[in-house]
Amino acid sequence: MSLDAQRVKKDFPILETLAHGKRLVYLDSAATSQKPRAVIDRMVRFYEEENANVHRGIYELGEKATAAYEGAREASARFIGARSTRSIVFTKGTTESINLVRYTWARANVHEGDEVLVTEMEHHSNLIPWQLLCAETGATLRHLPIDDDGKLRIDLLGEYLTDRTKLVGMSLMSNVLGTINPVRTVADAAHAVGARILVDAAQAAPHLSFDVNDLDCDFLAFSAHKMCGPTGAGLLYGREDLLEEMPPFHGGGEMIREVWADHATWAEIPQKFEAGTPNIAQVVGMGAAIEYLEDLGMDAVREHEMQLTKYALDRIFSIGATIYGPMDVHDRGSVVSFNLEEVHPHDMATIVDQEGVCIRAGHHCAQPLMRKLGVPATARASFYIYNTEEDVDALIDALEKSKGWFI
Ligand code: PMP
């Protein structure tokens, strides 16, 4: 089943609006995606017909709210191949999920003299928590290098993974280079030295079909807002045995079993990690976003994006841009970072905006990677299910104009 992006576009009300009086061409889905009518309607329906707090109500409405919320957990588990909903902890997004692991599993398991390995292409979300952890514990943070094509130096894994490595944090897909990383290879090597692996799937979940058992990861995190869902919802997948043994993250209501004046016992997983009233409507919206993507078919999503990315890479290259990351679409997703020699990326983004085209410019929350690439910033166009070759053409026409401004 192939994906008809022109038809998909019609599912997204915002894409019918104008920007500076021109057709809106949204090429910043790696920052956040647009939302289909199905997701917006589902959240409205929740508020209009099902709203109550979850896991509390003895009344019918409370049961409806809980069913909607827990339904999203089932959809999430199915989406990533998790064997049990007990492995799915709802959070407000990738950043919170990674910090949850930092404050619970990592604090209990990473000590002075240990090592944490990340890669040179990590988003600050999967870097700063480990910097903070290492500063707190006296552990050492190491960075697996990338090569000139923006791929990981897997050949160096043996050097970077040692019997002191306790955790590997890596992205499945880079938000700057688009590189799709060989997580399973790293997971096998990490497990062989007794380390755990946490996968940042913020960029992968919206675009790639994957299964946590095939990846053999211990933890995996992503955000709803990059995959057609609302802001304020995301998840942490954790292996059940690890979640069981981990101390709680936030303390408060709902995460307890029994409470005395001076101590308490904890609820079963995943509730142990979901203190307080969660972002209920957002989680319900995330479930609807997953169902929307499942209806399109993640293989069809990937196929569409590979074709479109190939077209975009060729066209962006043809105007003399430097492109960062692998050029073969089998090795990358639909994020294209580039620079035009004579134009600053911020100027580029401002000028193309005048033509209704939204792209991102900056360091993309990956400053160490920018340093490695030897640039302060890049422009970034990122494509999704509702983008077409026409959108790429609109970008190129607008970029040609931006070049014109500086000649
Ligand atoms: N990791 C990657 C690779 C990302 O692209 C992002 C979002 N830009 C994040 C983590 C953080 O996600 P969030 O801001 O939704 O927590």
CSV table of C-alpha atoms in Angstrom, one decimal, residues 12 19 26 29 31 66 72 124 129 174 182 196 209 216 227 249-250 281 355 364:
chain,number,residue,atom,x,y,z
A,12,PHE,CA,-4.2,18.4,8.3
A,19,ALA,CA,1.8,32.1,5.6
A,26,TYR,CA,5.8,23.1,6.4
A,29,SER,CA,8.4,18.3,11.2
A,31,ALA,CA,10.9,20.0,15.4
A,66,THR,CA,-9.3,5.4,32.3
A,72,ALA,CA,-3.3,4.6,24.4
A,124,HIS,CA,21.3,17.7,24.0
A,129,PRO,CA,21.4,14.2,31.5
A,174,SER,CA,19.8,11.7,14.1
A,182,PRO,CA,22.7,0.3,13.8
A,196,ARG,CA,22.5,-1.3,29.3
A,209,SER,CA,8.8,0.8,11.9
A,216,ASP,CA,17.1,-5.5,22.0
A,227,MET,CA,4.5,11.9,15.2
A,249,PHE,CA,11.1,9.0,40.0
A,250,HIS,CA,8.6,11.5,41.2
A,281,ALA,CA,-6.1,14.1,27.0
A,355,GLU,CA,7.6,32.6,0.5
A,364,HIS,CA,19.3,22.0,16.4
